[in-house]
Short mmCIF file of C-alpha atoms in Angstrom, two decimals:
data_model
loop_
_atom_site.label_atom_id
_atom_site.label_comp_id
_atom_site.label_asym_id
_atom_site.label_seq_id
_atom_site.Cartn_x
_atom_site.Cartn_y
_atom_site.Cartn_z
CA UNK A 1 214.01 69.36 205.66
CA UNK A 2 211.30 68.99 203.14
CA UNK A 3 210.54 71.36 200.67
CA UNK A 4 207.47 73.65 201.17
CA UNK A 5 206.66 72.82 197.85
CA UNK A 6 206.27 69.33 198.62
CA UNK A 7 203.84 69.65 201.33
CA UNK A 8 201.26 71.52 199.15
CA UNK A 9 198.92 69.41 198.28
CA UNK A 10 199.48 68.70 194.12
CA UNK A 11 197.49 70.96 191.41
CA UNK A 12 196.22 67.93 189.73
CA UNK A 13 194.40 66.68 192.84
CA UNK A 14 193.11 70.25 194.13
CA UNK A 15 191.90 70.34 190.80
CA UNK A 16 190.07 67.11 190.68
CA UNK A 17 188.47 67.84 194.24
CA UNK A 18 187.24 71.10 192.68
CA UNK A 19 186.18 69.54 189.95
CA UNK A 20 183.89 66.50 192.01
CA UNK A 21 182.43 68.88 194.49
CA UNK A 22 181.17 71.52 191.58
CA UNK A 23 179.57 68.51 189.98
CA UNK A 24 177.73 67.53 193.22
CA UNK A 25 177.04 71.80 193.75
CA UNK A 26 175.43 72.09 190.31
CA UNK A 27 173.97 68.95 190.63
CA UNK A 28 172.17 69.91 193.80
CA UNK A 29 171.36 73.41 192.59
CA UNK A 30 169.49 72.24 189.70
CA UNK A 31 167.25 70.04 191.71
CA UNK A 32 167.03 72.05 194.67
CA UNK A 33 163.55 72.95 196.21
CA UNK A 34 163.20 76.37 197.03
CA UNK A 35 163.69 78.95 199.62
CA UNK A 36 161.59 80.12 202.75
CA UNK A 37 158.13 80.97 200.77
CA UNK A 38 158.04 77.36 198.50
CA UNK A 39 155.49 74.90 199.80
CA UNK A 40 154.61 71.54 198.01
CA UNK A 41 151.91 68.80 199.19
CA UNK A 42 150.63 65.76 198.10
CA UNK A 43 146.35 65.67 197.91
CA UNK A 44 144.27 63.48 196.62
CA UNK A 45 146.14 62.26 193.73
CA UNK A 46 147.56 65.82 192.65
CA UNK A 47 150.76 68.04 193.53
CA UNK A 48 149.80 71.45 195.61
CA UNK A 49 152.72 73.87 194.87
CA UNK A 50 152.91 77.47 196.60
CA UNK A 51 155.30 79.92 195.18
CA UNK A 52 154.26 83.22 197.60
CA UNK A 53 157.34 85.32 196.53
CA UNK A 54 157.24 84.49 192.46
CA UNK A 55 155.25 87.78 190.68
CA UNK A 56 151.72 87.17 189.19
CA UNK A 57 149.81 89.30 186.91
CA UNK A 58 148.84 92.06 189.53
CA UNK A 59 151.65 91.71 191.67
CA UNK A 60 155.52 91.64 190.48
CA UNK A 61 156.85 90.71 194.36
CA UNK A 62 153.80 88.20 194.85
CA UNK A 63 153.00 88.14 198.37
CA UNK A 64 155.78 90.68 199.67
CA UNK A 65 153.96 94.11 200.46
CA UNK A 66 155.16 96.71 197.97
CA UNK A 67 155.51 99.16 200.90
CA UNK A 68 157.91 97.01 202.66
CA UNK A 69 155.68 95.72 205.47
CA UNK A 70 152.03 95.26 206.38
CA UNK A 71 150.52 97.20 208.90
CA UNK A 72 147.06 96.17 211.20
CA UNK A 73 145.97 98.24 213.79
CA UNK A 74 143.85 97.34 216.94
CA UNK A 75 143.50 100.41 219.73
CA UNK A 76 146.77 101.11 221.18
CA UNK A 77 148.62 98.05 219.47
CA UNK A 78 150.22 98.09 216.12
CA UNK A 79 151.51 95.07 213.95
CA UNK A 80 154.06 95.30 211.27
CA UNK A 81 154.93 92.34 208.91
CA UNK A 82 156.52 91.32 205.76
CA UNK A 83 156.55 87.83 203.95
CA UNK A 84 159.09 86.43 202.37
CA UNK A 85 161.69 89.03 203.85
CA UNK A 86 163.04 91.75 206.14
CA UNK A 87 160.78 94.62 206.53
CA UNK A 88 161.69 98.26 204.39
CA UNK A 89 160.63 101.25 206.10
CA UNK A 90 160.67 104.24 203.10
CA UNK A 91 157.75 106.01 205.01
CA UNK A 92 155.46 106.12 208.62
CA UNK A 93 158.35 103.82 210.46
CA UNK A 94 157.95 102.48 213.50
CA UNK A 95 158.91 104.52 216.65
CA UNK A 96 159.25 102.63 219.70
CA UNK A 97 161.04 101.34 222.70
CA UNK A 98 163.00 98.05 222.72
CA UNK A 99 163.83 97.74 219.28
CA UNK A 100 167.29 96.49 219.55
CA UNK A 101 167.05 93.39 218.30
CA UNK A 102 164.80 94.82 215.09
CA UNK A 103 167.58 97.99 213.95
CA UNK A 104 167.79 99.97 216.86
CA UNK A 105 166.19 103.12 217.86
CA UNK A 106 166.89 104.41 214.11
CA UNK A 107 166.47 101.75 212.24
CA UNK A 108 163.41 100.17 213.88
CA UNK A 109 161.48 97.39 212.25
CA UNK A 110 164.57 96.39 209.07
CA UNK A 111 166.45 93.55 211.10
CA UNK A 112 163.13 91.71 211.53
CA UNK A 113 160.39 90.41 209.74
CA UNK A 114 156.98 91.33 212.30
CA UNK A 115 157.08 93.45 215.10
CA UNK A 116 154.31 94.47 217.52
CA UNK A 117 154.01 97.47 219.29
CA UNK A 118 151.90 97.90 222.27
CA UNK A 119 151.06 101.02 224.65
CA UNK A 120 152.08 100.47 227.86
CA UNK A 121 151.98 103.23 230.79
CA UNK A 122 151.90 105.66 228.13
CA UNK A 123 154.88 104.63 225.90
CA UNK A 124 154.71 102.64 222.93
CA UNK A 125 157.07 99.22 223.44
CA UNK A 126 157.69 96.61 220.96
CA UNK A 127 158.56 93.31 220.64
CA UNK A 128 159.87 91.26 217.88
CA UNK A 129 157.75 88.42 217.51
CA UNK A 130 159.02 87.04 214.01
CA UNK A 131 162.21 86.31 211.12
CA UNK A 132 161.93 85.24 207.94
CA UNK A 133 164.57 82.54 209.01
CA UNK A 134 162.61 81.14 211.28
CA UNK A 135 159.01 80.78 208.91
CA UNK A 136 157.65 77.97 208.19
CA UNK A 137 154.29 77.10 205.81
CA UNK A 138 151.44 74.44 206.49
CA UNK A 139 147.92 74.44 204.80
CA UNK A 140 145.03 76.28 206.07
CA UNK A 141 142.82 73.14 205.31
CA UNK A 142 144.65 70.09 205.13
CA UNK A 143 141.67 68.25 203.27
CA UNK A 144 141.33 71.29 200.82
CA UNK A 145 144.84 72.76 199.63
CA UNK A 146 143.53 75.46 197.68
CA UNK A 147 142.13 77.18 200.70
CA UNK A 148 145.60 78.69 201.28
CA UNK A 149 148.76 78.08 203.27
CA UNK A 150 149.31 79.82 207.00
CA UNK A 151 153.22 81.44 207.20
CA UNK A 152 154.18 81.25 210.69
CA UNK A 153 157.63 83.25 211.67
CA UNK A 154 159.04 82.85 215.20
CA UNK A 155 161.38 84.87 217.63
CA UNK A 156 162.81 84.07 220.80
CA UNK A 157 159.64 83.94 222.90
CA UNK A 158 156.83 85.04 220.52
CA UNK A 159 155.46 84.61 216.97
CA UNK A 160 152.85 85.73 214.13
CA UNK A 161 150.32 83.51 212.22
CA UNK A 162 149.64 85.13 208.60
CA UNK A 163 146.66 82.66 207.01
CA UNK A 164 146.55 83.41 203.34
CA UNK A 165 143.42 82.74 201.97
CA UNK A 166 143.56 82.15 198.56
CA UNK A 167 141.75 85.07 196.46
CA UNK A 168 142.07 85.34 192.73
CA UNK A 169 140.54 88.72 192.52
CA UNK A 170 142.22 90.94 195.58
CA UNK A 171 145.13 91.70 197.52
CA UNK A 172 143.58 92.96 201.01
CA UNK A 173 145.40 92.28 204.58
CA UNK A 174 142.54 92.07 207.64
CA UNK A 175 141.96 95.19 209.94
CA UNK A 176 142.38 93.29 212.87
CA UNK A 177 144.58 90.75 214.85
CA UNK A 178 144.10 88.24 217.44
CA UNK A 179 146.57 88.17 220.46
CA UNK A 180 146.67 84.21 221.34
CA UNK A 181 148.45 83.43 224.83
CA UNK A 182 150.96 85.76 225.71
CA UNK A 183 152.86 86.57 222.39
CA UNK A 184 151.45 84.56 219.70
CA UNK A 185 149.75 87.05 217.00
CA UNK A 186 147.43 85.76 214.43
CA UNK A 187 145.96 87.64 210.93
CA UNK A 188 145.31 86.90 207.71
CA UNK A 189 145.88 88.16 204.14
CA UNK A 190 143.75 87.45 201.03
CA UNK A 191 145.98 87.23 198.15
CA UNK A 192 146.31 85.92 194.61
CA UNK A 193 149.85 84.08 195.78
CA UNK A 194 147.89 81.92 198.67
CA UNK A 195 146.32 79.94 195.67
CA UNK A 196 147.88 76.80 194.52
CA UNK A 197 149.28 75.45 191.26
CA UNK A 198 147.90 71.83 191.14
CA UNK A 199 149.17 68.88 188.32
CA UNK A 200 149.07 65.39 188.46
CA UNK A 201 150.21 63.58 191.17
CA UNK A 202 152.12 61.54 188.20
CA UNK A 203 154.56 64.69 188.00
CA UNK A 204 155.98 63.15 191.33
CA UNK A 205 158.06 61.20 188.21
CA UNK A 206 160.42 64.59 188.17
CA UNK A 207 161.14 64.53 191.34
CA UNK A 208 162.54 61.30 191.69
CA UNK A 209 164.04 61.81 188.50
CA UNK A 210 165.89 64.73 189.26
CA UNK A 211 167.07 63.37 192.82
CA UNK A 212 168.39 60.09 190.79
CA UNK A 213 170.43 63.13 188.32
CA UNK A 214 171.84 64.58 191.66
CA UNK A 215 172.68 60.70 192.93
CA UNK A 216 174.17 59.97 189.80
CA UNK A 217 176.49 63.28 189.19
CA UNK A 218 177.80 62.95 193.04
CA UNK A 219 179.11 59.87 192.75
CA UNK A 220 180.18 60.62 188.95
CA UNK A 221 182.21 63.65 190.92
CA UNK A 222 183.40 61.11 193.86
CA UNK A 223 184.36 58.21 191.26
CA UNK A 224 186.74 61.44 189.77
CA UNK A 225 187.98 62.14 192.89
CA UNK A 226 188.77 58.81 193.83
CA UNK A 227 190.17 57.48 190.70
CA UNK A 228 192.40 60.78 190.57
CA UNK A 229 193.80 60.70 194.25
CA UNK A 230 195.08 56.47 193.46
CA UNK A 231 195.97 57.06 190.08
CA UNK A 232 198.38 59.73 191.65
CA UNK A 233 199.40 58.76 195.28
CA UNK A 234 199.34 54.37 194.20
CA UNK A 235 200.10 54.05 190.58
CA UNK A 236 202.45 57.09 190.36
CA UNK A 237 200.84 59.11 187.54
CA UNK A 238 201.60 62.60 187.76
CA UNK A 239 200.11 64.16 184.66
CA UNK A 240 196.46 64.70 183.68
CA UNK A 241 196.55 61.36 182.98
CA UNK A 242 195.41 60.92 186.66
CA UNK A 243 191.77 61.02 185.77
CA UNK A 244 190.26 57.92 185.40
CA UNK A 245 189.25 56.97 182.07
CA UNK A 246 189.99 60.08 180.71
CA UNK A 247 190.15 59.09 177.02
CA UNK A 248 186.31 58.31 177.53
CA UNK A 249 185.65 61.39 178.94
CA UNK A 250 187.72 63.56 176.06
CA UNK A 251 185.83 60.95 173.26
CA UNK A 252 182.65 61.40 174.56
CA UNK A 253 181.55 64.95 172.77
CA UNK A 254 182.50 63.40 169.71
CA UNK A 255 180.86 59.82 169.78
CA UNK A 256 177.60 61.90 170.98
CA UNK A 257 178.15 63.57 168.07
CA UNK A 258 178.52 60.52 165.77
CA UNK A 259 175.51 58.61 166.97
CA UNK A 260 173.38 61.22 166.63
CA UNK A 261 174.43 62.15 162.83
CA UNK A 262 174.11 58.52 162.80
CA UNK A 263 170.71 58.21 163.23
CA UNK A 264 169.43 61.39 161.22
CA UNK A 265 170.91 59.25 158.51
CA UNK A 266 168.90 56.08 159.55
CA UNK A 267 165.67 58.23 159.35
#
């Protein structure tokens, strides 16, 4: 009967996988792009970047309301919203009918990200009609980026249309919303955060620089991987002398080191 210790699979290869796949992790972290409120596009010879959630000047949550949610009334009908996130009731929450799938009854309007209410036979009713996990950003004007960028969040079988109009000056949602088919709400925000950060279209150069860093760590990690699973299970070698080449790797600091006292001394 085999040993359980045997059918573990051994430290030094654990480690090595570890080792590979937080290469590749990093790697990709570093050069990620962004979460739900990060928009980039490609105009005219420049780079468009929207960063709605990063603070400005005026505003330390950018876009995101301060209160936790937007709010536009129109008659009997009321529309909450954040960007960027769940809604945060501290004050004036909503009180409504079918709000399961948005907190419940007593915690109406925080499991969502826009919710409409709407007076019907004399009670107020909502509907969830968007998540921040569902969002997704497109320009206002595709010819003229720094118009501003329309957030669009979806539920099940309805959705809102926020167009942020770029606006240096203000931070003002509209009074009003339009109701477009059956559940499709659309308003708009003027905001600091709806205007773009444009460079060069030569800054492109970092991007595929920094997707050739995350090419070249992965398959630095794999080659480690590799090279430490044959070394181990083919050739036999059952120390840390598994991992390929590692007298490179533990001489590398110090030839680094070397060349670059080197060439102070050559200049």
């Amino acid at each position: 009967m085999p040993s359980s210790r045997g059918q573990r699979p051994p430290l030094l290869v654990a480690v090595a996988c570890g080792f590979g796949h937080l290469i590749c992790l990093a790697a990709v972290a570093g050069g990620g792009g962004g979460g739900p409120c990060e928009f980039s596009v490609a105009r005219g010879g420049k780079l468009y970047s929207f960063s709605l959630a990063s603070p400005t000047t005026a505003h330390r949550h950018g876009v995101l309301s301060e209160d936790g949610f937007y709010k536009v009334t129109v008659n009997d009908s009321v529309l909450w919203f954040q960007l960027c996130d769940q809604m945060l009731f501290n004050f004036d929450p909503p009180v409504c009918l079918n709000c399961e799938d948005c907190g419940g009854l007593r915690r109406c309007g925080t499991q969502c990200s826009a919710l409409v209410s709407n007076n019907r036979g004399g009670y107020d009713v909502c509907t969830t009609i968007g998540g921040v996990s569902k969002s997704y950003i497109s320009l206002i004007d595709d010819i003229n980026p720094q118009k501003g960028v329309v957030v669009k969040m979806l539920s099940s079988k309805c959705s809102i249309s926020v167009y942020i109009y770029c606006d240096s000056t203000v931070a003002q949602v509209s009074d009003k919303f339009v109701l477009s088919g059956s559940c499709d709400y659309v308003t708009t925000l003027r905001h600091p955060s709806g205007c773009a950060q444009s460079m060069s279209a030569s800054g492109n150069g970092w991007g595929w620089l920094a997707t050739s860093v995350v090419t070249i760590l992965c398959l630095l990690g794999g080659y480690i991987l590799i090279g430490s699973i044959y070394r181990y299970y083919f050739l036999g070698i059952h120390s840390v002398e598994a991992i390929p080449n590692l007298e490179f790797w533990i001489s590398l600091p110090q030839t680094i080191k070397a060349r670059k006292e080197t060439q102070e001394v050559v200049y």
